[in-house]
Amino acid sequence: MPDKSTPHIVPNGAPIADTILLPGDPLRAKFVAETYLDDAVQFNSVRNALGFTGTYRGREVSVMGTGMGIPSISLYSWELIHVFGCTNLIRIGSCGSMRKDLDLYDIVVAQAASTDSNFLAQYNLPGTFAPTASFRLLDAFHSQAKQQGVTPRFGNVLSSDVFYGADRTAIDRWAGMGVLAVEMETAGLYAVAAHAGVDALGVFTVSDNLVTGEKTSPEKRRTSFTRMMELALPLAGA
Ligand code: HPA
């Protein structure tokens, strides 16, 4: 049988694990592979969406950069699920805090992901779909956090199509509904996973605070999000 491939993922026979960690930044995928995985092999380089498979504490796990935004993560996650058989998809990203009491480097878990994107319209539902985390992965992440003495914030995030928004009051209105933070992918990931009947989770490290204006540097973002990675990696095979 010829090796499986898609327009965006060409593994040339390299394996892709059931569990895959999905950072937005492909260099963060490389960092995870180099820092944490044993016997890592690269399974993708198309468009520099670098992907690797190796083992973490003896369990096979993959990691791949998805790029930014719902169109990008949704096409990669669709192919990973429907062509390569991934069943546990865990986004490890950054987010902008909408609250004073959610600081740089705090960890946020998307119990749900609200969105201003039109992506969900394709499902033609007679109402509003609520993109939701897999409880199994959320529960496993919660247990890891307890074991490792970390206290993440669980709640609703906003997956926005807009980074430089024209309407500066929009964030205040989402925050007024209790939404914790903004990022740009998870509602798409949750919808693709729900439609396929597989498990997905989005976890983030706060890289900037939209209320106070504090920010981390791109270099620090790449290398300092290790706590989130160390909480997500043990979910392989969970
Ligand atoms: N907006 C959207 N996505 C983000 C942000 C932000 O402020 N910070 C990190 N990811």
PDB file of C-alpha atoms and ligand atoms in Angstrom:
ATOM      1  CA  MET A   1       0.000   0.000   0.000  1.00  0.00           C
ATOM      2  CA  PRO A   2       1.425   3.416  -0.878  1.00  0.00           C
ATOM      3  CA  ASP A   3       2.411   5.665   2.056  1.00  0.00           C
ATOM      4  CA  LYS A   4      -0.459   7.866   3.169  1.00  0.00           C
ATOM      5  CA  SER A   5      -0.114  11.551   2.468  1.00  0.00           C
ATOM      6  CA  THR A   6      -2.244  14.694   2.107  1.00  0.00           C
ATOM      7  CA  PRO A   7      -1.631  18.050   0.416  1.00  0.00           C
ATOM      8  CA  HIS A   8      -0.217  19.351   3.720  1.00  0.00           C
ATOM      9  CA  ILE A   9       1.266  16.319   5.516  1.00  0.00           C
ATOM     10  CA  VAL A  10       3.744  13.992   3.767  1.00  0.00           C
ATOM     11  CA  PRO A  11       5.250  11.588   6.336  1.00  0.00           C
ATOM     12  CA  ASN A  12       7.091   9.357   3.792  1.00  0.00           C
ATOM     13  CA  GLY A  13       6.299   6.338   5.949  1.00  0.00           C
ATOM     14  CA  ALA A  14       7.181   7.924   9.322  1.00  0.00           C
ATOM     15  CA  PRO A  15       4.602   7.135  12.034  1.00  0.00           C
ATOM     16  CA  ILE A  16       2.055   9.546  13.523  1.00  0.00           C
ATOM     17  CA  ALA A  17       0.819   8.645  17.034  1.00  0.00           C
ATOM     18  CA  ASP A  18      -2.810   8.506  18.264  1.00  0.00           C
ATOM     19  CA  THR A  19      -1.995  11.410  20.581  1.00  0.00           C
ATOM     20  CA  ILE A  20      -0.652  14.580  19.016  1.00  0.00           C
ATOM     21  CA  LEU A  21       0.331  17.865  20.646  1.00  0.00           C
ATOM     22  CA  LEU A  22      -0.402  20.880  18.477  1.00  0.00           C
ATOM     23  CA  PRO A  23       1.485  24.103  19.117  1.00  0.00           C
ATOM     24  CA  GLY A  24       0.816  26.950  16.677  1.00  0.00           C
ATOM     25  CA  ASP A  25       4.526  27.632  16.158  1.00  0.00           C
ATOM     26  CA  PRO A  26       6.365  24.844  14.265  1.00  0.00           C
ATOM     27  CA  LEU A  27       9.592  25.752  16.092  1.00  0.00           C
ATOM     28  CA  ARG A  28       7.806  25.009  19.348  1.00  0.00           C
ATOM     29  CA  ALA A  29       7.029  21.523  17.937  1.00  0.00           C
ATOM     30  CA  LYS A  30      10.754  21.086  17.222  1.00  0.00           C
ATOM     31  CA  PHE A  31      11.551  22.298  20.753  1.00  0.00           C
ATOM     32  CA  VAL A  32       9.161  19.708  22.274  1.00  0.00           C
ATOM     33  CA  ALA A  33      10.664  16.918  20.144  1.00  0.00           C
ATOM     34  CA  GLU A  34      14.266  17.885  20.964  1.00  0.00           C
ATOM     35  CA  THR A  35      13.639  18.541  24.655  1.00  0.00           C
ATOM     36  CA  TYR A  36      11.272  15.759  25.641  1.00  0.00           C
ATOM     37  CA  LEU A  37      10.998  12.937  23.082  1.00  0.00           C
ATOM     38  CA  ASP A  38      13.139   9.835  22.796  1.00  0.00           C
ATOM     39  CA  ASP A  39      13.923   8.485  19.314  1.00  0.00           C
ATOM     40  CA  ALA A  40      12.088  11.365  17.612  1.00  0.00           C
ATOM     41  CA  VAL A  41      11.649  11.172  13.838  1.00  0.00           C
ATOM     42  CA  GLN A  42      10.382  14.047  11.723  1.00  0.00           C
ATOM     43  CA  PHE A  43       7.176  13.175   9.848  1.00  0.00           C
ATOM     44  CA  ASN A  44       6.422  16.456   8.136  1.00  0.00           C
ATOM     45  CA  SER A  45       8.144  19.491   6.668  1.00  0.00           C
ATOM     46  CA  VAL A  46       5.568  20.633   4.087  1.00  0.00           C
ATOM     47  CA  ARG A  47       5.201  24.443   4.389  1.00  0.00           C
ATOM     48  CA  ASN A  48       7.470  24.196   7.450  1.00  0.00           C
ATOM     49  CA  ALA A  49       4.586  22.730   9.485  1.00  0.00           C
ATOM     50  CA  LEU A  50       7.207  20.644  11.284  1.00  0.00           C
ATOM     51  CA  GLY A  51       5.916  17.387  12.785  1.00  0.00           C
ATOM     52  CA  PHE A  52       7.727  14.787  14.901  1.00  0.00           C
ATOM     53  CA  THR A  53       6.922  11.423  16.493  1.00  0.00           C
ATOM     54  CA  GLY A  54       8.816   9.871  19.369  1.00  0.00           C
ATOM     55  CA  THR A  55       8.205   8.444  22.814  1.00  0.00           C
ATOM     56  CA  TYR A  56       7.653  10.167  26.139  1.00  0.00           C
ATOM     57  CA  ARG A  57       8.175   7.896  29.168  1.00  0.00           C
ATOM     58  CA  GLY A  58       7.829   4.948  26.795  1.00  0.00           C
ATOM     59  CA  ARG A  59       4.560   6.052  25.170  1.00  0.00           C
ATOM     60  CA  GLU A  60       4.355   7.091  21.541  1.00  0.00           C
ATOM     61  CA  VAL A  61       3.384  10.712  20.973  1.00  0.00           C
ATOM     62  CA  SER A  62       3.535  13.177  18.080  1.00  0.00           C
ATOM     63  CA  VAL A  63       3.847  16.946  17.984  1.00  0.00           C
ATOM     64  CA  MET A  64       3.214  19.235  15.025  1.00  0.00           C
ATOM     65  CA  GLY A  65       2.944  22.974  14.380  1.00  0.00           C
ATOM     66  CA  THR A  66      -0.475  24.031  13.083  1.00  0.00           C
ATOM     67  CA  GLY A  67       0.115  27.652  12.090  1.00  0.00           C
ATOM     68  CA  MET A  68      -2.237  30.393  13.225  1.00  0.00           C
ATOM     69  CA  GLY A  69      -6.008  30.661  13.001  1.00  0.00           C
ATOM     70  CA  ILE A  70      -8.999  28.359  12.635  1.00  0.00           C
ATOM     71  CA  PRO A  71      -8.535  27.683   8.875  1.00  0.00           C
ATOM     72  CA  SER A  72      -4.996  26.450   9.501  1.00  0.00           C
ATOM     73  CA  ILE A  73      -5.597  24.274  12.602  1.00  0.00           C
ATOM     74  CA  SER A  74      -8.826  22.877  11.178  1.00  0.00           C
ATOM     75  CA  LEU A  75      -7.257  21.586   7.983  1.00  0.00           C
ATOM     76  CA  TYR A  76      -4.308  19.997   9.794  1.00  0.00           C
ATOM     77  CA  SER A  77      -6.523  18.449  12.477  1.00  0.00           C
ATOM     78  CA  TRP A  78      -8.983  17.163   9.835  1.00  0.00           C
ATOM     79  CA  GLU A  79      -6.160  15.415   7.972  1.00  0.00           C
ATOM     80  CA  LEU A  80      -4.584  14.089  11.196  1.00  0.00           C
ATOM     81  CA  ILE A  81      -7.910  12.588  12.258  1.00  0.00           C
ATOM     82  CA  HIS A  82      -9.403  11.392   8.978  1.00  0.00           C
ATOM     83  CA  VAL A  83      -6.258  10.308   7.114  1.00  0.00           C
ATOM     84  CA  PHE A  84      -3.730   9.477   9.851  1.00  0.00           C
ATOM     85  CA  GLY A  85      -6.086   8.191  12.579  1.00  0.00           C
ATOM     86  CA  CYS A  86      -5.241  10.608  15.432  1.00  0.00           C
ATOM     87  CA  THR A  87      -7.802  10.376  18.245  1.00  0.00           C
ATOM     88  CA  ASN A  88      -6.360  12.625  20.998  1.00  0.00           C
ATOM     89  CA  LEU A  89      -5.522  16.131  19.783  1.00  0.00           C
ATOM     90  CA  ILE A  90      -4.115  18.553  22.329  1.00  0.00           C
ATOM     91  CA  ARG A  91      -3.472  22.139  21.345  1.00  0.00           C
ATOM     92  CA  ILE A  92      -0.651  23.726  23.378  1.00  0.00           C
ATOM     93  CA  GLY A  93      -0.785  27.411  22.582  1.00  0.00           C
ATOM     94  CA  SER A  94      -0.486  30.924  23.849  1.00  0.00           C
ATOM     95  CA  CYS A  95      -3.335  33.239  24.744  1.00  0.00           C
ATOM     96  CA  GLY A  96      -4.025  36.824  25.654  1.00  0.00           C
ATOM     97  CA  SER A  97      -5.524  37.271  29.125  1.00  0.00           C
ATOM     98  CA  MET A  98      -8.745  39.310  29.355  1.00  0.00           C
ATOM     99  CA  ARG A  99      -8.496  39.624  33.128  1.00  0.00           C
ATOM    100  CA  LYS A 100      -6.271  41.471  35.559  1.00  0.00           C
ATOM    101  CA  ASP A 101      -6.069  38.383  37.785  1.00  0.00           C
ATOM    102  CA  LEU A 102      -4.818  36.081  34.998  1.00  0.00           C
ATOM    103  CA  ASP A 103      -1.079  36.737  34.735  1.00  0.00           C
ATOM    104  CA  LEU A 104       1.703  36.111  32.217  1.00  0.00           C
ATOM    105  CA  TYR A 105       2.715  32.413  32.261  1.00  0.00           C
ATOM    106  CA  ASP A 106      -0.520  31.302  33.985  1.00  0.00           C
ATOM    107  CA  ILE A 107      -2.038  28.202  32.383  1.00  0.00           C
ATOM    108  CA  VAL A 108      -5.542  28.310  30.916  1.00  0.00           C
ATOM    109  CA  VAL A 109      -7.607  25.264  29.921  1.00  0.00           C
ATOM    110  CA  ALA A 110     -10.410  25.739  27.389  1.00  0.00           C
ATOM    111  CA  GLN A 111     -13.377  23.944  28.905  1.00  0.00           C
ATOM    112  CA  ALA A 112     -15.217  25.596  26.010  1.00  0.00           C
ATOM    113  CA  ALA A 113     -14.245  27.847  23.127  1.00  0.00           C
ATOM    114  CA  SER A 114     -16.534  30.652  21.998  1.00  0.00           C
ATOM    115  CA  THR A 115     -15.826  32.177  18.609  1.00  0.00           C
ATOM    116  CA  ASP A 116     -16.435  35.121  16.267  1.00  0.00           C
ATOM    117  CA  SER A 117     -15.551  32.844  13.324  1.00  0.00           C
ATOM    118  CA  ASN A 118     -18.063  31.639  10.744  1.00  0.00           C
ATOM    119  CA  PHE A 119     -16.390  28.203  10.639  1.00  0.00           C
ATOM    120  CA  LEU A 120     -19.259  26.459  12.467  1.00  0.00           C
ATOM    121  CA  ALA A 121     -21.785  27.529   9.808  1.00  0.00           C
ATOM    122  CA  GLN A 122     -20.618  24.668   7.553  1.00  0.00           C
ATOM    123  CA  TYR A 123     -22.299  22.151   9.887  1.00  0.00           C
ATOM    124  CA  ASN A 124     -25.665  23.735   9.063  1.00  0.00           C
ATOM    125  CA  LEU A 125     -27.075  23.191  12.558  1.00  0.00           C
ATOM    126  CA  PRO A 126     -30.473  24.542  13.559  1.00  0.00           C
ATOM    127  CA  GLY A 127     -28.939  26.588  16.417  1.00  0.00           C
ATOM    128  CA  THR A 128     -25.615  27.568  18.017  1.00  0.00           C
ATOM    129  CA  PHE A 129     -23.047  24.806  18.585  1.00  0.00           C
ATOM    130  CA  ALA A 130     -20.962  25.036  21.784  1.00  0.00           C
ATOM    131  CA  PRO A 131     -17.396  23.860  21.025  1.00  0.00           C
ATOM    132  CA  THR A 132     -16.373  21.890  24.114  1.00  0.00           C
ATOM    133  CA  ALA A 133     -13.291  20.080  25.416  1.00  0.00           C
ATOM    134  CA  SER A 134     -13.147  16.307  25.736  1.00  0.00           C
ATOM    135  CA  PHE A 135     -13.970  15.634  29.387  1.00  0.00           C
ATOM    136  CA  ARG A 136     -11.602  12.643  29.373  1.00  0.00           C
ATOM    137  CA  LEU A 137      -8.626  14.786  28.321  1.00  0.00           C
ATOM    138  CA  LEU A 138      -9.682  17.660  30.553  1.00  0.00           C
ATOM    139  CA  ASP A 139      -9.932  15.326  33.544  1.00  0.00           C
ATOM    140  CA  ALA A 140      -6.534  13.758  32.734  1.00  0.00           C
ATOM    141  CA  PHE A 141      -4.963  17.227  32.433  1.00  0.00           C
ATOM    142  CA  HIS A 142      -6.546  18.263  35.745  1.00  0.00           C
ATOM    143  CA  SER A 143      -5.068  15.173  37.439  1.00  0.00           C
ATOM    144  CA  GLN A 144      -1.624  15.924  35.979  1.00  0.00           C
ATOM    145  CA  ALA A 145      -1.850  19.510  37.183  1.00  0.00           C
ATOM    146  CA  LYS A 146      -2.710  18.316  40.702  1.00  0.00           C
ATOM    147  CA  GLN A 147       0.175  15.809  40.668  1.00  0.00           C
ATOM    148  CA  GLN A 148       2.618  18.477  39.468  1.00  0.00           C
ATOM    149  CA  GLY A 149       1.328  21.123  41.915  1.00  0.00           C
ATOM    150  CA  VAL A 150       0.059  23.484  39.194  1.00  0.00           C
ATOM    151  CA  THR A 151      -3.264  25.343  39.362  1.00  0.00           C
ATOM    152  CA  PRO A 152      -4.576  26.082  35.850  1.00  0.00           C
ATOM    153  CA  ARG A 153      -7.657  28.244  35.169  1.00  0.00           C
ATOM    154  CA  PHE A 154     -10.476  26.246  33.561  1.00  0.00           C
ATOM    155  CA  GLY A 155     -13.153  28.089  31.599  1.00  0.00           C
ATOM    156  CA  ASN A 156     -14.344  29.613  28.372  1.00  0.00           C
ATOM    157  CA  VAL A 157     -11.890  31.113  25.885  1.00  0.00           C
ATOM    158  CA  LEU A 158     -12.504  33.133  22.744  1.00  0.00           C
ATOM    159  CA  SER A 159     -11.154  31.734  19.474  1.00  0.00           C
ATOM    160  CA  SER A 160     -11.064  34.888  17.390  1.00  0.00           C
ATOM    161  CA  ASP A 161     -10.419  35.419  13.678  1.00  0.00           C
ATOM    162  CA  VAL A 162      -9.172  38.899  14.515  1.00  0.00           C
ATOM    163  CA  PHE A 163      -5.824  39.732  16.108  1.00  0.00           C
ATOM    164  CA  TYR A 164      -5.759  43.490  15.371  1.00  0.00           C
ATOM    165  CA  GLY A 165      -9.437  44.250  16.019  1.00  0.00           C
ATOM    166  CA  ALA A 166     -11.119  47.432  14.786  1.00  0.00           C
ATOM    167  CA  ASP A 167     -13.711  47.224  17.591  1.00  0.00           C
ATOM    168  CA  ARG A 168     -11.780  47.705  20.803  1.00  0.00           C
ATOM    169  CA  THR A 169     -14.881  47.078  22.936  1.00  0.00           C
ATOM    170  CA  ALA A 170     -15.386  43.529  21.634  1.00  0.00           C
ATOM    171  CA  ILE A 171     -12.971  42.004  24.150  1.00  0.00           C
ATOM    172  CA  ASP A 172     -14.760  43.763  27.039  1.00  0.00           C
ATOM    173  CA  ARG A 173     -18.045  42.231  25.971  1.00  0.00           C
ATOM    174  CA  TRP A 174     -16.586  38.713  25.825  1.00  0.00           C
ATOM    175  CA  ALA A 175     -14.914  39.310  29.215  1.00  0.00           C
ATOM    176  CA  GLY A 176     -18.326  40.433  30.509  1.00  0.00           C
ATOM    177  CA  MET A 177     -19.586  36.909  29.757  1.00  0.00           C
ATOM    178  CA  GLY A 178     -16.807  35.422  31.898  1.00  0.00           C
ATOM    179  CA  VAL A 179     -14.518  34.506  28.996  1.00  0.00           C
ATOM    180  CA  LEU A 180     -10.947  34.218  30.335  1.00  0.00           C
ATOM    181  CA  ALA A 181      -8.652  34.734  27.384  1.00  0.00           C
ATOM    182  CA  VAL A 182      -8.372  35.049  23.613  1.00  0.00           C
ATOM    183  CA  GLU A 183      -6.535  32.833  21.130  1.00  0.00           C
ATOM    184  CA  MET A 184      -7.276  31.945  17.515  1.00  0.00           C
ATOM    185  CA  GLU A 185      -7.727  28.179  16.995  1.00  0.00           C
ATOM    186  CA  THR A 186      -9.509  26.072  19.614  1.00  0.00           C
ATOM    187  CA  ALA A 187     -13.159  26.454  18.526  1.00  0.00           C
ATOM    188  CA  GLY A 188     -12.147  25.088  15.097  1.00  0.00           C
ATOM    189  CA  LEU A 189     -10.229  22.192  16.647  1.00  0.00           C
ATOM    190  CA  TYR A 190     -13.140  21.297  18.953  1.00  0.00           C
ATOM    191  CA  ALA A 191     -15.650  21.410  16.083  1.00  0.00           C
ATOM    192  CA  VAL A 192     -13.538  19.220  13.771  1.00  0.00           C
ATOM    193  CA  ALA A 193     -12.981  16.733  16.641  1.00  0.00           C
ATOM    194  CA  ALA A 194     -16.663  16.715  17.637  1.00  0.00           C
ATOM    195  CA  HIS A 195     -17.774  16.102  14.052  1.00  0.00           C
ATOM    196  CA  ALA A 196     -15.324  13.179  13.835  1.00  0.00           C
ATOM    197  CA  GLY A 197     -16.169  11.808  17.319  1.00  0.00           C
ATOM    198  CA  VAL A 198     -12.605  12.091  18.682  1.00  0.00           C
ATOM    199  CA  ASP A 199     -11.096  13.835  21.701  1.00  0.00           C
ATOM    200  CA  ALA A 200      -9.560  17.310  21.744  1.00  0.00           C
ATOM    201  CA  LEU A 201      -8.296  19.720  24.380  1.00  0.00           C
ATOM    202  CA  GLY A 202      -6.873  23.241  24.200  1.00  0.00           C
ATOM    203  CA  VAL A 203      -4.426  24.479  26.855  1.00  0.00           C
ATOM    204  CA  PHE A 204      -2.520  27.731  26.778  1.00  0.00           C
ATOM    205  CA  THR A 205       0.113  29.749  28.528  1.00  0.00           C
ATOM    206  CA  VAL A 206      -0.696  33.437  28.909  1.00  0.00           C
ATOM    207  CA  SER A 207       1.699  35.359  26.631  1.00  0.00           C
ATOM    208  CA  ASP A 208       0.154  38.798  27.028  1.00  0.00           C
ATOM    209  CA  ASN A 209      -2.394  40.596  29.128  1.00  0.00           C
ATOM    210  CA  LEU A 210      -4.899  42.703  27.196  1.00  0.00           C
ATOM    211  CA  VAL A 211      -5.920  44.607  30.347  1.00  0.00           C
ATOM    212  CA  THR A 212      -2.493  45.556  31.688  1.00  0.00           C
ATOM    213  CA  GLY A 213      -0.567  45.534  28.346  1.00  0.00           C
ATOM    214  CA  GLU A 214       2.177  43.176  29.701  1.00  0.00           C
ATOM    215  CA  LYS A 215       3.821  40.897  27.086  1.00  0.00           C
ATOM    216  CA  THR A 216       6.431  38.148  26.768  1.00  0.00           C
ATOM    217  CA  SER A 217       9.031  38.161  23.955  1.00  0.00           C
ATOM    218  CA  PRO A 218       8.651  35.706  21.000  1.00  0.00           C
ATOM    219  CA  GLU A 219      11.871  33.952  22.072  1.00  0.00           C
ATOM    220  CA  LYS A 220      10.637  33.531  25.637  1.00  0.00           C
ATOM    221  CA  ARG A 221       7.285  32.249  24.348  1.00  0.00           C
ATOM    222  CA  ARG A 222       9.105  29.573  22.382  1.00  0.00           C
ATOM    223  CA  THR A 223      11.187  28.262  25.243  1.00  0.00           C
ATOM    224  CA  SER A 224       9.402  29.131  28.473  1.00  0.00           C
ATOM    225  CA  PHE A 225       6.126  27.303  28.003  1.00  0.00           C
ATOM    226  CA  THR A 226       7.647  24.128  29.347  1.00  0.00           C
ATOM    227  CA  ARG A 227       5.235  23.712  32.262  1.00  0.00           C
ATOM    228  CA  MET A 228       2.256  23.390  29.908  1.00  0.00           C
ATOM    229  CA  MET A 229       4.202  20.902  27.767  1.00  0.00           C
ATOM    230  CA  GLU A 230       5.075  18.816  30.841  1.00  0.00           C
ATOM    231  CA  LEU A 231       1.385  18.688  31.788  1.00  0.00           C
ATOM    232  CA  ALA A 232       0.249  17.745  28.271  1.00  0.00           C
ATOM    233  CA  LEU A 233       2.876  15.111  27.361  1.00  0.00           C
ATOM    234  CA  PRO A 234       1.753  12.547  30.007  1.00  0.00           C
ATOM    235  CA  LEU A 235      -1.714  12.556  28.379  1.00  0.00           C
ATOM    236  CA  ALA A 236      -0.272  10.357  25.605  1.00  0.00           C
ATOM    237  CA  GLY A 237      -2.011   7.017  25.930  1.00  0.00           C
ATOM    238  CA  ALA A 238      -4.190   8.376  28.797  1.00  0.00           C
TER     239      ALA A 238
HETATM  240  N1  HPA B   1      -5.048  37.609  20.625  1.00  0.00           N
HETATM  241  C1  HPA B   1      -5.222  36.494  19.911  1.00  0.00           C
HETATM  242  N2  HPA B   1      -4.463  35.430  20.046  1.00  0.00           N
HETATM  243  C2  HPA B   1      -3.478  35.484  20.958  1.00  0.00           C
HETATM  244  C3  HPA B   1      -3.245  36.601  21.726  1.00  0.00           C
HETATM  245  C4  HPA B   1      -4.085  37.719  21.545  1.00  0.00           C
HETATM  246  O1  HPA B   1      -3.927  38.750  22.202  1.00  0.00           O
HETATM  247  N3  HPA B   1      -2.197  36.342  22.531  1.00  0.00           N
HETATM  248  C5  HPA B   1      -1.802  35.091  22.251  1.00  0.00           C
HETATM  249  N4  HPA B   1      -2.564  34.559  21.299  1.00  0.00           N
END
